[in-house]
mmCIF file of C-alpha atoms in Angstrom:
data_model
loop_
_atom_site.group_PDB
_atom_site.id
_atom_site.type_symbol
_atom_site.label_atom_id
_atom_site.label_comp_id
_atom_site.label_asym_id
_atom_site.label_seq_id
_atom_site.Cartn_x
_atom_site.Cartn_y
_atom_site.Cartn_z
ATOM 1 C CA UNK R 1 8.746 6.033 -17.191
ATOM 2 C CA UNK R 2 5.855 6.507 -14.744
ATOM 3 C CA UNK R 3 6.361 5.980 -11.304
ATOM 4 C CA UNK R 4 4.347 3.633 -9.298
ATOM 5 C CA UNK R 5 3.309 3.700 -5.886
ATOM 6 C CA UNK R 6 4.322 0.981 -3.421
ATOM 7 C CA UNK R 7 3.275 0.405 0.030
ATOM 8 C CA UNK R 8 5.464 0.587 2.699
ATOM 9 C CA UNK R 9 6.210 -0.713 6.527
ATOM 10 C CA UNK R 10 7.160 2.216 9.254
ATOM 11 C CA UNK R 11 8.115 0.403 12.705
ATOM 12 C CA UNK R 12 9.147 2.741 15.092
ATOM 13 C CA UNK R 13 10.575 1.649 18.278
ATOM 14 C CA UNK R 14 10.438 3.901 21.304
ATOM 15 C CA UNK R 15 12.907 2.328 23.931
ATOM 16 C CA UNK R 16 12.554 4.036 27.416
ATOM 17 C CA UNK R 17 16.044 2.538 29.260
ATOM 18 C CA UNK R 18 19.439 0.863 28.716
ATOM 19 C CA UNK R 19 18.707 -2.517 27.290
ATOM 20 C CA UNK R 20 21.900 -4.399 25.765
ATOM 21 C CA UNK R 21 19.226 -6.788 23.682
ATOM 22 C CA UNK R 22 17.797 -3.735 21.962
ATOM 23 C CA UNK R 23 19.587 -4.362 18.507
ATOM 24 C CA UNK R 24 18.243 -7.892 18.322
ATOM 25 C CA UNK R 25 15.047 -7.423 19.492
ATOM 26 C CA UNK R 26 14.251 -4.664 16.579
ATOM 27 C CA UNK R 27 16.471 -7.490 14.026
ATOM 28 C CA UNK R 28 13.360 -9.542 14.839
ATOM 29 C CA UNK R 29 10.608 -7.395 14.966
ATOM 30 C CA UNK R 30 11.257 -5.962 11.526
ATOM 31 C CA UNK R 31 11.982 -9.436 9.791
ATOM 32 C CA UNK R 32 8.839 -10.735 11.580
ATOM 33 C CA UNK R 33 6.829 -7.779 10.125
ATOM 34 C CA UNK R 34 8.380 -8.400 6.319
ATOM 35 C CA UNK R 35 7.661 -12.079 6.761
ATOM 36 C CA UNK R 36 3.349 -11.481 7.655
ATOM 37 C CA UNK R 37 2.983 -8.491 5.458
ATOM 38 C CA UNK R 38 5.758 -9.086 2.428
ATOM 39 C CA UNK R 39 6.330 -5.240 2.191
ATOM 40 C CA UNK R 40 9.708 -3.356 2.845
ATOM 41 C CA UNK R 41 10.029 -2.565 6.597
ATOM 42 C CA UNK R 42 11.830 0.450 7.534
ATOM 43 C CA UNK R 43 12.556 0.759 11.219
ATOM 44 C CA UNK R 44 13.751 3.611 13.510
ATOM 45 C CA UNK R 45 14.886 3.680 17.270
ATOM 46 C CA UNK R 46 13.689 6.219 19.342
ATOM 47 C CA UNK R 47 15.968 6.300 22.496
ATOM 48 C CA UNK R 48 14.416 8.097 25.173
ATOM 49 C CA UNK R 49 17.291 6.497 28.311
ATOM 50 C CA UNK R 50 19.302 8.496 30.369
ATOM 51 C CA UNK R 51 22.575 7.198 29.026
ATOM 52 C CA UNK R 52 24.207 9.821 26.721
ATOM 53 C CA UNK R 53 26.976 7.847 24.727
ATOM 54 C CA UNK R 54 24.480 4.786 24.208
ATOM 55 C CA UNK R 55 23.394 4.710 20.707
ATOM 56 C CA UNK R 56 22.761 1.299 18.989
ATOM 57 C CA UNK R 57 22.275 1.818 15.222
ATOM 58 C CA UNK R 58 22.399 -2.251 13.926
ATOM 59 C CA UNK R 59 22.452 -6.204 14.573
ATOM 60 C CA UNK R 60 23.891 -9.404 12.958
ATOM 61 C CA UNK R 61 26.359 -11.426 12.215
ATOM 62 C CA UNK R 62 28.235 -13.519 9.600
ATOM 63 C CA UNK R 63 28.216 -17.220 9.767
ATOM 64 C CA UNK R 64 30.125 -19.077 6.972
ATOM 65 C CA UNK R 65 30.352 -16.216 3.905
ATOM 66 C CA UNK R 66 26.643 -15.794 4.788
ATOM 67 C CA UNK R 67 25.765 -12.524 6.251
ATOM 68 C CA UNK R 68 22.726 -11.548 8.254
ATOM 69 C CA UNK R 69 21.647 -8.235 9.672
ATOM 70 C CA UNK R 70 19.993 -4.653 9.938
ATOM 71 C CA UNK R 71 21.298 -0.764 10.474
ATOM 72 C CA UNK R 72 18.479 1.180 11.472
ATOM 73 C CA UNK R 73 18.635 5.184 11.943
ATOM 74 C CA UNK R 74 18.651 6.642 15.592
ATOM 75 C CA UNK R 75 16.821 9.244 17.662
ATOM 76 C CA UNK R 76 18.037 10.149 20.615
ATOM 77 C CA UNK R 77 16.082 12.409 22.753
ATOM 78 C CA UNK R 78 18.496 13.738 24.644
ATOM 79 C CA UNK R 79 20.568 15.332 21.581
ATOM 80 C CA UNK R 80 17.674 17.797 21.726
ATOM 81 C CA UNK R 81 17.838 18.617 25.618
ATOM 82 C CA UNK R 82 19.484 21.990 24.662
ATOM 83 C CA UNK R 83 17.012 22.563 22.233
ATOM 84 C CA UNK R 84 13.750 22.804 24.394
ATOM 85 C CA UNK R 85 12.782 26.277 22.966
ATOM 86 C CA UNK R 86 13.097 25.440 19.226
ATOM 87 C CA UNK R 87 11.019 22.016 19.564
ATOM 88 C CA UNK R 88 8.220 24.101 21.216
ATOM 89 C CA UNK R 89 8.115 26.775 18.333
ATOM 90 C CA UNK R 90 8.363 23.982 15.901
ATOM 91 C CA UNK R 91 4.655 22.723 14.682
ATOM 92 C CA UNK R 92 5.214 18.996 14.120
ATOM 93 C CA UNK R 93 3.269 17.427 17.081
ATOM 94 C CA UNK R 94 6.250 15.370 17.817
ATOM 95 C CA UNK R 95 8.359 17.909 18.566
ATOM 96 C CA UNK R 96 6.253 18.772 21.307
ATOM 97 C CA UNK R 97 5.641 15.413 22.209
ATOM 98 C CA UNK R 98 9.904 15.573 22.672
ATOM 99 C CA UNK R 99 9.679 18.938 24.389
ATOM 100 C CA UNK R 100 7.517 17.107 26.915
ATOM 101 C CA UNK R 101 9.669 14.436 27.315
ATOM 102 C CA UNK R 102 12.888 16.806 27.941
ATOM 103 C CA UNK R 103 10.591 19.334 29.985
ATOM 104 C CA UNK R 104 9.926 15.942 32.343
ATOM 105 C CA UNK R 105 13.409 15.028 32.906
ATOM 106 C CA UNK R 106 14.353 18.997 33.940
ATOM 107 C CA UNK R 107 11.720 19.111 36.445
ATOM 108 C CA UNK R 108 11.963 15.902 38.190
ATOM 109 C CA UNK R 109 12.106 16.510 41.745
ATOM 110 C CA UNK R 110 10.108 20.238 41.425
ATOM 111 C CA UNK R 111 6.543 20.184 41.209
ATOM 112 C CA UNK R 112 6.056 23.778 40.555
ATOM 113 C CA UNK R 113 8.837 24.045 37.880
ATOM 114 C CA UNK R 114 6.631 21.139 36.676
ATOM 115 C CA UNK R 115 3.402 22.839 36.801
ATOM 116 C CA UNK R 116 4.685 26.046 34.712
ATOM 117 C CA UNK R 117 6.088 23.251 31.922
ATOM 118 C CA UNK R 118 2.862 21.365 31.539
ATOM 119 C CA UNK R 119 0.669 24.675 31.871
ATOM 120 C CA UNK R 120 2.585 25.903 28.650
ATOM 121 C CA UNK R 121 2.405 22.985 26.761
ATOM 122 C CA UNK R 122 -1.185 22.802 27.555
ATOM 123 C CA UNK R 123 -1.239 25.737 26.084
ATOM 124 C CA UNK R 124 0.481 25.556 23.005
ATOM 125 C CA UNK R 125 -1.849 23.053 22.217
ATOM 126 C CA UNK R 126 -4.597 25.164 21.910
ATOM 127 C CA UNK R 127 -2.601 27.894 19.817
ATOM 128 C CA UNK R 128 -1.780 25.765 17.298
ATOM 129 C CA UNK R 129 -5.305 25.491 15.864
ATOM 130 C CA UNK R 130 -5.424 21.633 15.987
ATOM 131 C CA UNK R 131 -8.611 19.554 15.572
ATOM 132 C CA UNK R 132 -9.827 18.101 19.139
ATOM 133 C CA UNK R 133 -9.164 15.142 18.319
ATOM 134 C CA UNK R 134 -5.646 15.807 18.552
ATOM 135 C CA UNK R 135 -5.648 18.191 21.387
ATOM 136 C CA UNK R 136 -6.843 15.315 23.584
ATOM 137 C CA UNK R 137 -4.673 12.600 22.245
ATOM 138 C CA UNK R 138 -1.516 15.153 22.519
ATOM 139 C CA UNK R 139 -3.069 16.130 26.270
ATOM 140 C CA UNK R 140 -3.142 12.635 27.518
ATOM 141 C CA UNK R 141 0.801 11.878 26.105
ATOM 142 C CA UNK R 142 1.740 15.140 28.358
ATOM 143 C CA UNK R 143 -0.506 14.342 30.996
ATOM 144 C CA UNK R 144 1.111 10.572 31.085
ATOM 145 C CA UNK R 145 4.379 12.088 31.153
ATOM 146 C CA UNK R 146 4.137 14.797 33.523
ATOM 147 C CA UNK R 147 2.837 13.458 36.845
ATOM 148 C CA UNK R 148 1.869 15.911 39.093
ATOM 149 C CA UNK R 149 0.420 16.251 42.693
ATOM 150 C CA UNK R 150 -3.022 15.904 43.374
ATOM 151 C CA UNK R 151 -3.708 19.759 43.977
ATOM 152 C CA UNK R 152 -1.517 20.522 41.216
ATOM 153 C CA UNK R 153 -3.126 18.146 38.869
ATOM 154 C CA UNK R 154 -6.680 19.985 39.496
ATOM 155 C CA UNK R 155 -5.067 23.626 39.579
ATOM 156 C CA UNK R 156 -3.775 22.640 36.040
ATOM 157 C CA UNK R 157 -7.206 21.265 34.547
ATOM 158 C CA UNK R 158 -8.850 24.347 36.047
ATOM 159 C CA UNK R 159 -6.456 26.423 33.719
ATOM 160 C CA UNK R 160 -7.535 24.627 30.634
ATOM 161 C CA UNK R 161 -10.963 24.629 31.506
ATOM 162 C CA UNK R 162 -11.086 28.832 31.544
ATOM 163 C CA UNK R 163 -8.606 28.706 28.447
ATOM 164 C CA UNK R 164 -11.158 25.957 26.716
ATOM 165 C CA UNK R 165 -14.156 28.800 27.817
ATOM 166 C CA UNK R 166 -12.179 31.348 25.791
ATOM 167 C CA UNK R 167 -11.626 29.509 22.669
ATOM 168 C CA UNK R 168 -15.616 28.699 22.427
ATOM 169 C CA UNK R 169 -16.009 24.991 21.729
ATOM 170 C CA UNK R 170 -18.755 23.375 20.184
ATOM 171 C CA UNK R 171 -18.845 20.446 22.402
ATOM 172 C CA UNK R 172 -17.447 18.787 25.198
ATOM 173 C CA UNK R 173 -14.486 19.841 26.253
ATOM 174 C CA UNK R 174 -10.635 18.556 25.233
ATOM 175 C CA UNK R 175 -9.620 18.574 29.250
ATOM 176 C CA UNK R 176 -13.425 17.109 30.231
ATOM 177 C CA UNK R 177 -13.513 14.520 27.915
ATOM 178 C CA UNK R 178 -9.643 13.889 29.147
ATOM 179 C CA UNK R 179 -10.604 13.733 32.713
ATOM 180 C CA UNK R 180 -13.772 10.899 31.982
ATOM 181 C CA UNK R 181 -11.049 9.235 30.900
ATOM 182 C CA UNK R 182 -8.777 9.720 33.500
ATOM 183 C CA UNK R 183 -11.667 9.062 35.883
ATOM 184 C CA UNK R 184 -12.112 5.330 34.098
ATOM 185 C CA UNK R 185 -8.180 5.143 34.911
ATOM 186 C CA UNK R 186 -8.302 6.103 38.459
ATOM 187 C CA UNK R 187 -11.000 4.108 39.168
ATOM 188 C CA UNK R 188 -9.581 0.534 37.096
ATOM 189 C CA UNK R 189 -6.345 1.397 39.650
ATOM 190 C CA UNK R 190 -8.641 1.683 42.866
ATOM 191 C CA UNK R 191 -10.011 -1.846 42.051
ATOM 192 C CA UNK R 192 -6.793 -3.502 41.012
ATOM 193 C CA UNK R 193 -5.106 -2.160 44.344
ATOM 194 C CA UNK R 194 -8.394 -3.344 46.061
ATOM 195 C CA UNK R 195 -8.126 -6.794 44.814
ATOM 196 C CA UNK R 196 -4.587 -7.197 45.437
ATOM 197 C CA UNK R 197 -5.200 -6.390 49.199
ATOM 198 C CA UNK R 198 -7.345 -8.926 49.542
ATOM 199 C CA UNK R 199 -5.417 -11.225 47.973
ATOM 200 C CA UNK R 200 -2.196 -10.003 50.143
ATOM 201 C CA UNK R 201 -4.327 -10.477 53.130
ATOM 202 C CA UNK R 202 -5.411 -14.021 53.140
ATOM 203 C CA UNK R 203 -2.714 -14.958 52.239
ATOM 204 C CA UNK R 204 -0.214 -13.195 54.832
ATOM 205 C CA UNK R 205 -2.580 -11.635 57.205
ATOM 206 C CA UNK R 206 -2.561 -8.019 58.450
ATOM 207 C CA UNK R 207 -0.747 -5.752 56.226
ATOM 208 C CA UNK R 208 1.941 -3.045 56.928
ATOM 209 C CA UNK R 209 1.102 0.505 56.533
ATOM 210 C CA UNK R 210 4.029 0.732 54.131
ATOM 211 C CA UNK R 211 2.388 -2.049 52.077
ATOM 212 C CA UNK R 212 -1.254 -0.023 51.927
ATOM 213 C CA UNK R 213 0.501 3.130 50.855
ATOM 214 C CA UNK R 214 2.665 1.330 47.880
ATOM 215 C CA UNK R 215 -0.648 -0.226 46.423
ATOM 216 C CA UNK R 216 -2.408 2.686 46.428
ATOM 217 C CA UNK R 217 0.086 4.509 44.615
ATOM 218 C CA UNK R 218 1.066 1.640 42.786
ATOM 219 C CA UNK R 219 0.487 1.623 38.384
ATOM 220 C CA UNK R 220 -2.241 -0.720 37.326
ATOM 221 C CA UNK R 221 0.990 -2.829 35.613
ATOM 222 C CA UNK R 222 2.652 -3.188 38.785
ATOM 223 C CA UNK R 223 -0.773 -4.195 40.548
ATOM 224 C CA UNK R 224 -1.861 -6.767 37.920
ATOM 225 C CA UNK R 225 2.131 -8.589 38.128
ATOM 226 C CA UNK R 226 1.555 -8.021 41.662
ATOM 227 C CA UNK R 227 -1.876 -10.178 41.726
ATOM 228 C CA UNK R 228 0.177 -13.030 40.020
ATOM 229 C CA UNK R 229 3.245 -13.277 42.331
ATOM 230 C CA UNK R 230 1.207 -13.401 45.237
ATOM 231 C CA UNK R 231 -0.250 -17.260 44.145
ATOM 232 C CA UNK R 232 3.429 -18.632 44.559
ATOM 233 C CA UNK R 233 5.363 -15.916 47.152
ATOM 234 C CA UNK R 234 6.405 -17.108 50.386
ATOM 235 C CA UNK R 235 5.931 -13.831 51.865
ATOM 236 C CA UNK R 236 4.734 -9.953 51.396
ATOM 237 C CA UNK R 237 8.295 -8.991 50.773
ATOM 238 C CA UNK R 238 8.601 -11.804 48.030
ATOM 239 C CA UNK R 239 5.912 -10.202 46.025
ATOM 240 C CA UNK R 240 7.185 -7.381 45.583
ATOM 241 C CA UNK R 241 10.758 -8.487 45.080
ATOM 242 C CA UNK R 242 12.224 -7.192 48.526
ATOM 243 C CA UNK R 243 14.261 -9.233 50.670
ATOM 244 C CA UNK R 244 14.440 -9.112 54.942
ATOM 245 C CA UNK R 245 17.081 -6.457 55.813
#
């Protein structure tokens, strides 16, 4: 008997932190996926938390001899944190993409430890022979991952630059087309922190120091729930969920 194809659903969940409504909330987005496409959904958890022991695999419940539910297979990132040097020899992009996350964790707090990490995974990118393409969507996962100072940040992209020189591209390169983007980033945050000021200002006068520094530093998600707060906060502490010592 020939075998026929059939089209399936992959939904992959990525959870970042501890969330007790996990379970349920994958329960619904996989039924809501089988109900708009009428395909078989398979779904998979990837935890990326700091909690070692938490490891959700399923959801439902059994109301009068009826039975409702899903088990769905789990990833958890830190299984792999002793396995840092086998997930960078390993060429399946998401094994770096893990690396990366592991690599992030073990240098919080250390810049230069940092620095080394990302430079070598900037690296490996280019060793592996990938098409551009993926070199800059793999560079900006790394690069979102692995925040670095300012003078770090432009040591680092000085790096790729001479390594980009000595692999002779074509075109423009991975790490310049990287930093336009970056660029249109940096300056969609600059605005967003500029409007918010305003906004802070009229509404509550003179702002703190403290204040100036948070917004500037501040993600362009925090800045844009910021901008709605401030139409209904009583004060600058309000807005950004802080109550008076």
């Amino acid at each position: 008997m020939a075998h026929r194809e059939q089209r399936v659903h992959i939904h992959v969940e990525v959870q970042g932190q501890h969330d007790a409504d996990f379970p349920e909330r994958l329960f619904t987005y996989n039924y809501r996926l089988y109900d708009r496409y009428r395909r078989p959904v398979a779904s998979l958890a990837v935890l990326a938390d700091e909690r070692e022991n938490w490891k959700p695999n399923g959801f439902g419940y059994p109301l009068f001899g009826c039975e409702v539910g899903i088990r769905f297979p789990v990833v958890k990132l830190l299984d792999y944190a002793n396995q840092t040097e086998s997930l960078l020899e390993d060429p399946n992009p998401f094994a770096l993409v893990t690396a990366a996350h592991l690599l992030t964790r073990r240098t919080k707090g250390d810049p230069e430890q940092r620095y080394a990490a990302k430079w070598r995974l900037a690296k490996l990118l280019y060793e592996r022979n990938w098409d551009k393409q993926r070199i800059i969507d793999l560079f900006g996962v790394i690069d979102w991952l692995m925040r670095l100072p300012t003078d770090l940040e432009q040591r680092l992209l000085q790096e790729v630059y001479t390594l980009e020189r000595k692999v002779i591209m074509p075109y423009v390169t991975s790490a310049e087309r990287f930093g336009v983007e970056k660029g249109r980033q940096e300056g969609r945050q600059e605005g967003e922190a500029a409007l918010v000021k305003r906004l802070l200002a009229r509404r509550f006068g003179t702002l703190p120091d403290a204040v100036q520094v948070r917004l500037n530093t501040a993600t362009i998600d925090q800045l844009e729930e910021w901008a709605i707060k401030v139409l209904d906060a009583e004060s600058v502490d309000e807005v950004f969920d802080q109550r008076p010592q």
